[in-house]
Short mmCIF file of N, CA and C in Angstrom, two decimals:
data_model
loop_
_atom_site.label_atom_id
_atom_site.label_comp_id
_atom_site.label_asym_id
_atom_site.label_seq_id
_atom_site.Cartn_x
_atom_site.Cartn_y
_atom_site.Cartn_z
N UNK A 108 165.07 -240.49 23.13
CA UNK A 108 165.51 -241.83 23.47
C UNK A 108 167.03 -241.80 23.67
N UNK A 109 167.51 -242.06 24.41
CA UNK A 109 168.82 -242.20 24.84
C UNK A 109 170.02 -243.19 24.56
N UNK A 110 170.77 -243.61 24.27
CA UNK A 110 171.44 -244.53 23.58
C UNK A 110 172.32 -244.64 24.06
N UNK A 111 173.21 -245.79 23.68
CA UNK A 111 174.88 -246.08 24.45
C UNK A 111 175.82 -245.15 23.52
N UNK A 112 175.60 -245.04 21.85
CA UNK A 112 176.19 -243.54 21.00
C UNK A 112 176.01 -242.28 22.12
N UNK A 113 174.97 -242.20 22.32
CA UNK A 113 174.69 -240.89 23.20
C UNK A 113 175.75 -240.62 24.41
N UNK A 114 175.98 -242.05 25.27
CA UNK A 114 176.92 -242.01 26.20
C UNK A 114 178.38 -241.26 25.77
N UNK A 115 178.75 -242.39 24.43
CA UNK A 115 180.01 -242.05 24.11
C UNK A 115 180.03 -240.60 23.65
N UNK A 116 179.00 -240.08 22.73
CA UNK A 116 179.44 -238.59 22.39
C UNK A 116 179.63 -237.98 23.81
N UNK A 117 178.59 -237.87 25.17
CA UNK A 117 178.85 -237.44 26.35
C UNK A 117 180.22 -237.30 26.87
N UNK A 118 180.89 -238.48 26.97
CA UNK A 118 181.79 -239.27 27.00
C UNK A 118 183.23 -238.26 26.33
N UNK A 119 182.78 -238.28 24.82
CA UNK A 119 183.82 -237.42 24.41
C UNK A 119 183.99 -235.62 24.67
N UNK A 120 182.48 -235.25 25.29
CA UNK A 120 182.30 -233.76 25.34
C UNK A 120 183.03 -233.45 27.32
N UNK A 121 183.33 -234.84 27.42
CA UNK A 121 184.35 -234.37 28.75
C UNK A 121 185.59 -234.37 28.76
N UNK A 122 186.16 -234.91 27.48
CA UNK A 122 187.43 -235.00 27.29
C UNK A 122 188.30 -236.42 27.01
N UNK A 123 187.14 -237.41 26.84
CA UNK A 123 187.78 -238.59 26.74
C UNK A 123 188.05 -238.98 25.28
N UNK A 124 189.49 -239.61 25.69
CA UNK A 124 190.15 -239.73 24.19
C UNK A 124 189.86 -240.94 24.26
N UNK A 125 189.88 -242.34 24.62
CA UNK A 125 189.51 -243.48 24.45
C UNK A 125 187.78 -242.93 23.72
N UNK A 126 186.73 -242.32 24.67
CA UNK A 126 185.68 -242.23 23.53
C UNK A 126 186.01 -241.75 22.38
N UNK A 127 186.47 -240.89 22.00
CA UNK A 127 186.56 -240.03 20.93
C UNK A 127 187.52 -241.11 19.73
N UNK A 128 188.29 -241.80 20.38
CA UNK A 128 188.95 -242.57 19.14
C UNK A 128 187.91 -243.72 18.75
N UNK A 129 187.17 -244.36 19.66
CA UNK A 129 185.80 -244.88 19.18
C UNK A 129 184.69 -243.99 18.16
N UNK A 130 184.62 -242.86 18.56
CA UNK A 130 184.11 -242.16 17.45
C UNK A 130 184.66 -241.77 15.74
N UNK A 131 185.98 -241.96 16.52
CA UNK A 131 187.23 -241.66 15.28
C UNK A 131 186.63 -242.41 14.13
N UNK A 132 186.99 -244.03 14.90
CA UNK A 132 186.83 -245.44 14.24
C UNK A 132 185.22 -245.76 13.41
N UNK A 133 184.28 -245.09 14.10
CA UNK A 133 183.21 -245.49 13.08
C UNK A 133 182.57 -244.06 12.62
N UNK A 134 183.43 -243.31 12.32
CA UNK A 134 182.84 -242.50 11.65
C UNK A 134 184.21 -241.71 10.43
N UNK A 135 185.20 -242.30 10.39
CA UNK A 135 185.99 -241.82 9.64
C UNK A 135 186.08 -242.99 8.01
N UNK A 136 185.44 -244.21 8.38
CA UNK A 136 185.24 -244.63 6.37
C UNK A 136 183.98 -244.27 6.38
N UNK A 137 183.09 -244.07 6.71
CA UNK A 137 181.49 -243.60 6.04
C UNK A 137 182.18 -241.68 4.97
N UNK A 138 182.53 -240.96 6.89
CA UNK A 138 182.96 -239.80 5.80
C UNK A 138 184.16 -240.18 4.67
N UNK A 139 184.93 -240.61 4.59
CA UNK A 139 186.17 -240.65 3.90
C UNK A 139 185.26 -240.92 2.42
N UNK A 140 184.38 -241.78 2.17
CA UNK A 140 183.61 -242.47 1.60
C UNK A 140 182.54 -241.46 0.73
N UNK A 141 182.13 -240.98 1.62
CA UNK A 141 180.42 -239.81 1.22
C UNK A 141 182.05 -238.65 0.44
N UNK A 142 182.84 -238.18 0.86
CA UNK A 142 184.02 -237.14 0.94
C UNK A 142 184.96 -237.54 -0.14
N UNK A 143 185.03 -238.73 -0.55
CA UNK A 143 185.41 -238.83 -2.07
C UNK A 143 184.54 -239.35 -2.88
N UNK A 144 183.84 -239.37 -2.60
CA UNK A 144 182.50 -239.69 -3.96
C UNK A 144 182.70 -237.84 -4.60
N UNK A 145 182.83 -236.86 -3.41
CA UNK A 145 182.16 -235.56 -3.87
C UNK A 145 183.18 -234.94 -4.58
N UNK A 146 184.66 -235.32 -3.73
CA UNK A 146 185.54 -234.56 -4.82
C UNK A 146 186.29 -235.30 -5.26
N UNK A 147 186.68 -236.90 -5.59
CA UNK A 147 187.07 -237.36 -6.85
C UNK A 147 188.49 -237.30 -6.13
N UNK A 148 189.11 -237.36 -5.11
CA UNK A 148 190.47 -236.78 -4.90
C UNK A 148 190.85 -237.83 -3.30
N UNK A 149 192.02 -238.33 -2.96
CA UNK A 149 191.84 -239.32 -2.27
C UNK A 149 192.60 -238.53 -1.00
N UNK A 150 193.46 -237.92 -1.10
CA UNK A 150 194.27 -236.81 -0.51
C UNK A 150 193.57 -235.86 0.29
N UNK A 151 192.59 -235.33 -0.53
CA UNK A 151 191.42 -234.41 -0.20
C UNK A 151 190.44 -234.56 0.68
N UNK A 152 190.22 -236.16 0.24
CA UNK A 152 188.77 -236.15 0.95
C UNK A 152 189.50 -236.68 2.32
N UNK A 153 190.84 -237.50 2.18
CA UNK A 153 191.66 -237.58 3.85
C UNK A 153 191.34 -236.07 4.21
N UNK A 154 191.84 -235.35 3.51
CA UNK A 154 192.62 -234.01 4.71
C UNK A 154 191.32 -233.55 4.91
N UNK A 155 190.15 -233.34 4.20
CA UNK A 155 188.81 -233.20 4.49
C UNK A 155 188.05 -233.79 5.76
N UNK A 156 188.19 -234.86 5.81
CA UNK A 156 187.79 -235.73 6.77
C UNK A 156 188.68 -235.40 8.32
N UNK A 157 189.39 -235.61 8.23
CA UNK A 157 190.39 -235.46 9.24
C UNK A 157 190.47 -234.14 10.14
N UNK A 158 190.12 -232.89 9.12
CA UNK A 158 189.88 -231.40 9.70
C UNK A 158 188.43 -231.56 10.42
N UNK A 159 187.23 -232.37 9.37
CA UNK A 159 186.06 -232.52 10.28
C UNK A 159 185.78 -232.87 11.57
N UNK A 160 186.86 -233.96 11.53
CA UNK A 160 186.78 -235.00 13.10
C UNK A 160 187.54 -234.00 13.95
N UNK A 161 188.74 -233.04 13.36
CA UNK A 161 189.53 -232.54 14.15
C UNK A 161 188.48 -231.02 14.81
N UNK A 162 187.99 -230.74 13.86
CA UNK A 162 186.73 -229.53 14.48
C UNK A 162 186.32 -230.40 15.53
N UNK A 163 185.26 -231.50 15.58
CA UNK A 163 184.20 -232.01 16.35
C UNK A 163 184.90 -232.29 17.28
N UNK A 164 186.08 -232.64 17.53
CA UNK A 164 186.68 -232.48 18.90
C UNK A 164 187.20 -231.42 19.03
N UNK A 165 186.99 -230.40 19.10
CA UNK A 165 187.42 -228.82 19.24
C UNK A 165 186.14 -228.20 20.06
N UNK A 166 185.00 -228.77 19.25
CA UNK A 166 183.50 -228.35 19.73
C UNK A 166 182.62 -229.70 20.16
N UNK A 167 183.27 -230.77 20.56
CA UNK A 167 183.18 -231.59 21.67
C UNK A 167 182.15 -231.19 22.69
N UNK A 168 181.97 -230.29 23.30
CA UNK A 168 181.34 -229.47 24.41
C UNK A 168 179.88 -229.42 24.06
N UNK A 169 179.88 -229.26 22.86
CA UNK A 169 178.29 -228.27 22.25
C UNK A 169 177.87 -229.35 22.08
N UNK A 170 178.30 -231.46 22.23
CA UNK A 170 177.21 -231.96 21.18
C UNK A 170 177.09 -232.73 22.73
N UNK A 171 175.62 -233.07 22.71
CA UNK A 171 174.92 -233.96 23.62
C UNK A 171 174.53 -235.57 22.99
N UNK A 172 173.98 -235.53 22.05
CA UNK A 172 173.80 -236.18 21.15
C UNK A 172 174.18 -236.82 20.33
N UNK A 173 174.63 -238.24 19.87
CA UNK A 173 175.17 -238.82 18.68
C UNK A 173 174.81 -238.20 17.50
N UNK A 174 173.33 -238.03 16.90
CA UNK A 174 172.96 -237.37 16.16
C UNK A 174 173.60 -236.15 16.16
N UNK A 175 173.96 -235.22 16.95
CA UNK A 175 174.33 -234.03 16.96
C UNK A 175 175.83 -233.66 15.96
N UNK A 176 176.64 -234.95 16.83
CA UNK A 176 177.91 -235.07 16.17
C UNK A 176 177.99 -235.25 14.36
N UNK A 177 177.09 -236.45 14.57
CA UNK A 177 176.83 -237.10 12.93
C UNK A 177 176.53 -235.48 12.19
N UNK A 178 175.49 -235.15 12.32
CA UNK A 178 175.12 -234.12 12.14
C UNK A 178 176.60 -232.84 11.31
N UNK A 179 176.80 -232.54 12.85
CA UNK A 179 178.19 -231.47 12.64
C UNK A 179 179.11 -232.02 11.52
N UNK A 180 179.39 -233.27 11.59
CA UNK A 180 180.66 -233.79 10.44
C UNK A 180 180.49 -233.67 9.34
N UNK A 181 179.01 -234.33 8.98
CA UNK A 181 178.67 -234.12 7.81
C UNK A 181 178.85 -232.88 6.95
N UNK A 182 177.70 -231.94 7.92
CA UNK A 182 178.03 -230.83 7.55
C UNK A 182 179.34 -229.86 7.15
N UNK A 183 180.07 -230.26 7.93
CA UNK A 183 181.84 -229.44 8.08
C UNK A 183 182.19 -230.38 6.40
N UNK A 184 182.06 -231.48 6.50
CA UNK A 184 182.54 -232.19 4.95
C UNK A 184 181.61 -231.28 4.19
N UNK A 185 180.46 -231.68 4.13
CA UNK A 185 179.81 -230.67 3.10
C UNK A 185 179.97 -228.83 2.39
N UNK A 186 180.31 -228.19 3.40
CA UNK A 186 181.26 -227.10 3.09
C UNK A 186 182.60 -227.25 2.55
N UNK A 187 183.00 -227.82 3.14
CA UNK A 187 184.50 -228.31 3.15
C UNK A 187 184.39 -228.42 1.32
N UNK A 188 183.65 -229.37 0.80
CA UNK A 188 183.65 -229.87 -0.47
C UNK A 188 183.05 -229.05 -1.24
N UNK A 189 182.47 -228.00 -0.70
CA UNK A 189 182.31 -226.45 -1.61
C UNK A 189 183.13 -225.83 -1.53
N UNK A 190 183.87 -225.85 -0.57
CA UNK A 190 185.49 -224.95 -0.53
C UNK A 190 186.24 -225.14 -1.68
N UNK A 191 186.38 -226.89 -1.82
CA UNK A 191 187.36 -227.33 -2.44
C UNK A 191 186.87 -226.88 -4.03
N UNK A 192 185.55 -227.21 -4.25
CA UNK A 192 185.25 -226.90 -5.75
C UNK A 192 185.67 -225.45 -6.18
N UNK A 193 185.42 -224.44 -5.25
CA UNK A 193 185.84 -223.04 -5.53
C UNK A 193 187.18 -222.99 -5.86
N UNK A 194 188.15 -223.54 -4.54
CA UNK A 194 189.46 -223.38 -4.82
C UNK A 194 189.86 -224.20 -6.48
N UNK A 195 189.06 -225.43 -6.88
CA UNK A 195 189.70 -226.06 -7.77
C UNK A 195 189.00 -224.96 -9.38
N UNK A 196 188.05 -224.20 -9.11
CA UNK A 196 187.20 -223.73 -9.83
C UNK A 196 188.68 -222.23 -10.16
N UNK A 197 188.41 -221.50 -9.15
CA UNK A 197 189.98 -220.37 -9.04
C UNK A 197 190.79 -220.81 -9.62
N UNK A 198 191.87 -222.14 -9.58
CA UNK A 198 192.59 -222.92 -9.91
C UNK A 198 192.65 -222.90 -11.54
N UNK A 199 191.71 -223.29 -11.84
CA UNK A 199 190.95 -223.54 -13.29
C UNK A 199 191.18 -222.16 -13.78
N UNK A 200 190.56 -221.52 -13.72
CA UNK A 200 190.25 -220.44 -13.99
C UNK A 200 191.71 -219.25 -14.16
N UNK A 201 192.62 -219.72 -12.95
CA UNK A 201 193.88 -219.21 -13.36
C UNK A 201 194.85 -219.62 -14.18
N UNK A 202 194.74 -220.87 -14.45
CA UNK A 202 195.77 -221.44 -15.44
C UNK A 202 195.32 -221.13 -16.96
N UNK A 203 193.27 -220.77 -16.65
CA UNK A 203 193.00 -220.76 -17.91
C UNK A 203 193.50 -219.04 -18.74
N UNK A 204 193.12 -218.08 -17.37
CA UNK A 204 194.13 -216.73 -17.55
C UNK A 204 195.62 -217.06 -18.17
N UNK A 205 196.24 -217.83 -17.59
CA UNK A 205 197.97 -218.06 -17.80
C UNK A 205 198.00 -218.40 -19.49
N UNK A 206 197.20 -219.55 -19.95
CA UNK A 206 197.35 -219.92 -20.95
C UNK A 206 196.92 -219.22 -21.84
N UNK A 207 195.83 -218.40 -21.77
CA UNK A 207 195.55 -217.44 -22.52
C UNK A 207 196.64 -216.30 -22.92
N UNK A 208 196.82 -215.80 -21.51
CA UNK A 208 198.41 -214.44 -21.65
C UNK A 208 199.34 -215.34 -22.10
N UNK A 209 199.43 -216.74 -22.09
CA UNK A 209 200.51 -217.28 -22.70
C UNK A 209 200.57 -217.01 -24.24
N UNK A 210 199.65 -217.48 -24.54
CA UNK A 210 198.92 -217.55 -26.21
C UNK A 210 199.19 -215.82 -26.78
N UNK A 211 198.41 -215.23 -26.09
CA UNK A 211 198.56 -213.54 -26.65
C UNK A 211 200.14 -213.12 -26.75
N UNK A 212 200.85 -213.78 -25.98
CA UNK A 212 202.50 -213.11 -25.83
C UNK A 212 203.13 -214.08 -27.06
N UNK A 213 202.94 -215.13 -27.11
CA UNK A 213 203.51 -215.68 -27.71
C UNK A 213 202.67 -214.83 -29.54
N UNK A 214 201.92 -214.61 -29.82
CA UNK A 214 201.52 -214.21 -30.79
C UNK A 214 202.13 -212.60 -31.14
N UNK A 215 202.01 -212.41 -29.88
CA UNK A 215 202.78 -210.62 -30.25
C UNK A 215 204.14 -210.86 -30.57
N UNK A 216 205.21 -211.96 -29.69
CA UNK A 216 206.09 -212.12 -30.14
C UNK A 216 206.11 -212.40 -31.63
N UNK A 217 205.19 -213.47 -32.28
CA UNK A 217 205.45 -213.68 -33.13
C UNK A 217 205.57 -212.36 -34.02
N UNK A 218 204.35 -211.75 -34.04
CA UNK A 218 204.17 -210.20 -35.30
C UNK A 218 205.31 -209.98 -34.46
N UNK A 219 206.16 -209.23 -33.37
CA UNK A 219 207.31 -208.92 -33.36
C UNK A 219 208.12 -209.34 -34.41
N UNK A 220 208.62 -210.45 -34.45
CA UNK A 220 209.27 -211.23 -34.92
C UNK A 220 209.26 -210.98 -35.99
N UNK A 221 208.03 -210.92 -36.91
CA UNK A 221 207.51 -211.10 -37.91
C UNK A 221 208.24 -209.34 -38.48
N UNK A 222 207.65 -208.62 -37.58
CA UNK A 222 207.50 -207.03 -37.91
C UNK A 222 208.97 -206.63 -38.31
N UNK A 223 210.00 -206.93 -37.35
CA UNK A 223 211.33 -206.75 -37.30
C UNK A 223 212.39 -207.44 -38.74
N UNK A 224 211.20 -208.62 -38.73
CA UNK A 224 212.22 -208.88 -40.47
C UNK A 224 211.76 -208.28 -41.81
N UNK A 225 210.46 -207.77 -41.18
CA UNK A 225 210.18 -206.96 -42.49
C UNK A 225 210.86 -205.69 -42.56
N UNK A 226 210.96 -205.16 -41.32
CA UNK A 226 211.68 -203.65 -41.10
C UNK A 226 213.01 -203.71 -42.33
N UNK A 227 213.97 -204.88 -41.16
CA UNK A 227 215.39 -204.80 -41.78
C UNK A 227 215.57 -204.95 -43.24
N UNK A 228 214.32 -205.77 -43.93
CA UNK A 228 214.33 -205.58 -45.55
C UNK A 228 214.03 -204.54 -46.13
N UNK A 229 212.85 -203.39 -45.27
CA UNK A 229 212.80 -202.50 -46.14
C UNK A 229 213.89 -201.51 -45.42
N UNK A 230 214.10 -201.67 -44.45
CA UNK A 230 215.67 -200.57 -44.46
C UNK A 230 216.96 -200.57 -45.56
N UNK A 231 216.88 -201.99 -45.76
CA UNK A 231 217.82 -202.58 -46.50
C UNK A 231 217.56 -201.96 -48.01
N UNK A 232 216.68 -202.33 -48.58
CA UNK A 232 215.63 -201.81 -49.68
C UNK A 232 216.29 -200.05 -49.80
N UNK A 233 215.86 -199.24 -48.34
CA UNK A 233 215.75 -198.02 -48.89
C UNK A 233 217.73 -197.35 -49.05
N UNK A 234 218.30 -198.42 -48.09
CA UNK A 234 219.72 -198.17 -48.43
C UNK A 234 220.35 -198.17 -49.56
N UNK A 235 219.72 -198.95 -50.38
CA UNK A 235 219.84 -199.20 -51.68
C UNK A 235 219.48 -198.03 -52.69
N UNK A 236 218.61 -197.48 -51.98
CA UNK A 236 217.89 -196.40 -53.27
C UNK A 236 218.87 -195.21 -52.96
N UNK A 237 218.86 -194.50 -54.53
CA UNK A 237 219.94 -193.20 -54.44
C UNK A 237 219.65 -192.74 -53.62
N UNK A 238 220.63 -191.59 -52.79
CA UNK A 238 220.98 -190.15 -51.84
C UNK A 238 219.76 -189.43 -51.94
N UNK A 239 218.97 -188.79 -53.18
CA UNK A 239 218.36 -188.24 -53.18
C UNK A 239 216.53 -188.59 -52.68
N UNK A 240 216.48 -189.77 -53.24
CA UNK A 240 215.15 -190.75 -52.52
C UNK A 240 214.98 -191.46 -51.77
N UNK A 241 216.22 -191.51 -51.11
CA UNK A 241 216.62 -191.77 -49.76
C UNK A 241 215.77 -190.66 -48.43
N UNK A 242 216.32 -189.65 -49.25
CA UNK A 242 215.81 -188.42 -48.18
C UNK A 242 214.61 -188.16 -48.22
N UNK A 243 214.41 -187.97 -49.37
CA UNK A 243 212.58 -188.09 -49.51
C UNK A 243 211.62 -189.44 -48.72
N UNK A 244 212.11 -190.47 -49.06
CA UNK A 244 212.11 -191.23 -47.97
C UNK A 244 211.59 -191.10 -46.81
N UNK A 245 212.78 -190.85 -46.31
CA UNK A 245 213.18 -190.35 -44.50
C UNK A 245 212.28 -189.94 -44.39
N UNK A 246 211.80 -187.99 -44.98
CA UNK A 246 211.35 -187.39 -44.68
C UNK A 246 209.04 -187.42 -44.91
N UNK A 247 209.50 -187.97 -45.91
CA UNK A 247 208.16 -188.80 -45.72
C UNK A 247 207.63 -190.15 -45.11
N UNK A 248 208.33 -190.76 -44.46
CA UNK A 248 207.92 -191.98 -43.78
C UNK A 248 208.02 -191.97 -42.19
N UNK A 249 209.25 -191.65 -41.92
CA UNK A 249 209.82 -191.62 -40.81
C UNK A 249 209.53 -190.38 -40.21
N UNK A 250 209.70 -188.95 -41.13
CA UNK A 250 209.46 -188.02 -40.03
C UNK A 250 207.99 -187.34 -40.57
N UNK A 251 207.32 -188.07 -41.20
CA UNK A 251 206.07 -187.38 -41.17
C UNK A 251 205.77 -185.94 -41.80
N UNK A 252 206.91 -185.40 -42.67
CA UNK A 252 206.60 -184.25 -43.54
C UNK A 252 205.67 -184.35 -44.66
N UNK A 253 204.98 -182.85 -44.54
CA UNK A 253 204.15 -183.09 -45.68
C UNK A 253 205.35 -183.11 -47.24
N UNK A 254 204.05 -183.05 -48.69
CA UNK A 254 204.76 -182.80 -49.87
C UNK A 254 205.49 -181.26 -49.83
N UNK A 255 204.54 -180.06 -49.23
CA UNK A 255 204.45 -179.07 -49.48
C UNK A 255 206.06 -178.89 -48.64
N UNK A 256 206.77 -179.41 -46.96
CA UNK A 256 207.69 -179.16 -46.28
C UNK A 256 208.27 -179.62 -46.87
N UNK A 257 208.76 -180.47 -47.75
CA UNK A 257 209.82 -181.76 -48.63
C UNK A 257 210.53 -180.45 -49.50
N UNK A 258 209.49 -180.38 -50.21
CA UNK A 258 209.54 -179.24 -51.36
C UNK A 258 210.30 -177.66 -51.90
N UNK A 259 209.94 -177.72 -50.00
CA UNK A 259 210.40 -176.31 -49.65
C UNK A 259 211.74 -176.95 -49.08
N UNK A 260 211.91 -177.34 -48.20
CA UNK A 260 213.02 -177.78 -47.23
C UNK A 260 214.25 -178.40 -48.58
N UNK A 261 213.68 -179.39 -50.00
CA UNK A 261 215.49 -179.69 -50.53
C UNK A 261 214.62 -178.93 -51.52
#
């Protein structure tokens, strides 16, 4: 069955911009509409919408049909709004990486932190102890000698 829609999509698959801004006009609040129900985002479902209509006049040529067009838009929104969930899903998913390596650094800093004031007390500590258990010390903590090398060596 043939229709006066049918004309105008015709209409627009030759290049007419007067049709095509008629198409603009009743088909850009239905999508804007179906296109933020899906992603919650008002920005989105514009620039969503707007790339759709901007495809369908790109591929203008291929539609005979009103239905055809309706058809294509929908569809292009409907991907479109799986795009966006992925990208916002990635999104998610990287900040949730960030905050995590945030959390782990900030915790190593802390035992850093932590590790370094214990050091300087027991350095402090072993400065204190006589010349002689000092070295014993050294040589058992720091350089890893056995009793038997200590023994022999002072």
């Amino acid at each position: 069955m043939h229709t006066v829609k049918d004309d105008l999509v015709k209409a627009v698959a030759r290049g007419d911009i007067k049709a095509f801004n008629q198409l603009f006009e009743e088909f850009y609040a239905p999508l804007f509409y179906y296109t933020y129900n899906l992603v919650q985002d008002k920005e989105e479902a514009k620039d969503i919408v707007l790339t759709a209509l901007y495809k369908g006049w790109e591929r203008r040529a291929q539609f005979l049909q009103y239905q055809h067009i309706k058809s294509f838009l929908y569809l292009v929104v409907r991907n479109a709004r799986l795009n966006f969930i992925k990208k916002e899903q990635h999104t998610a998913n990287r900040i949730q990486d960030f905050l995590l390596t945030e959390e782990l650094q900030t915790t190593d800093n802390d035992h850093l932190a932590t590790e370094a004031e214990v050091l300087k007390k027991v350095f402090k500590a072993i400065d204190g102890l006589p010349q002689k258990c000092r070295e014993v010390f050294r040589l058992t903590y720091l350089e890893n000698k056995s009793v038997q090398e200590i023994a022999s060596f002072l």
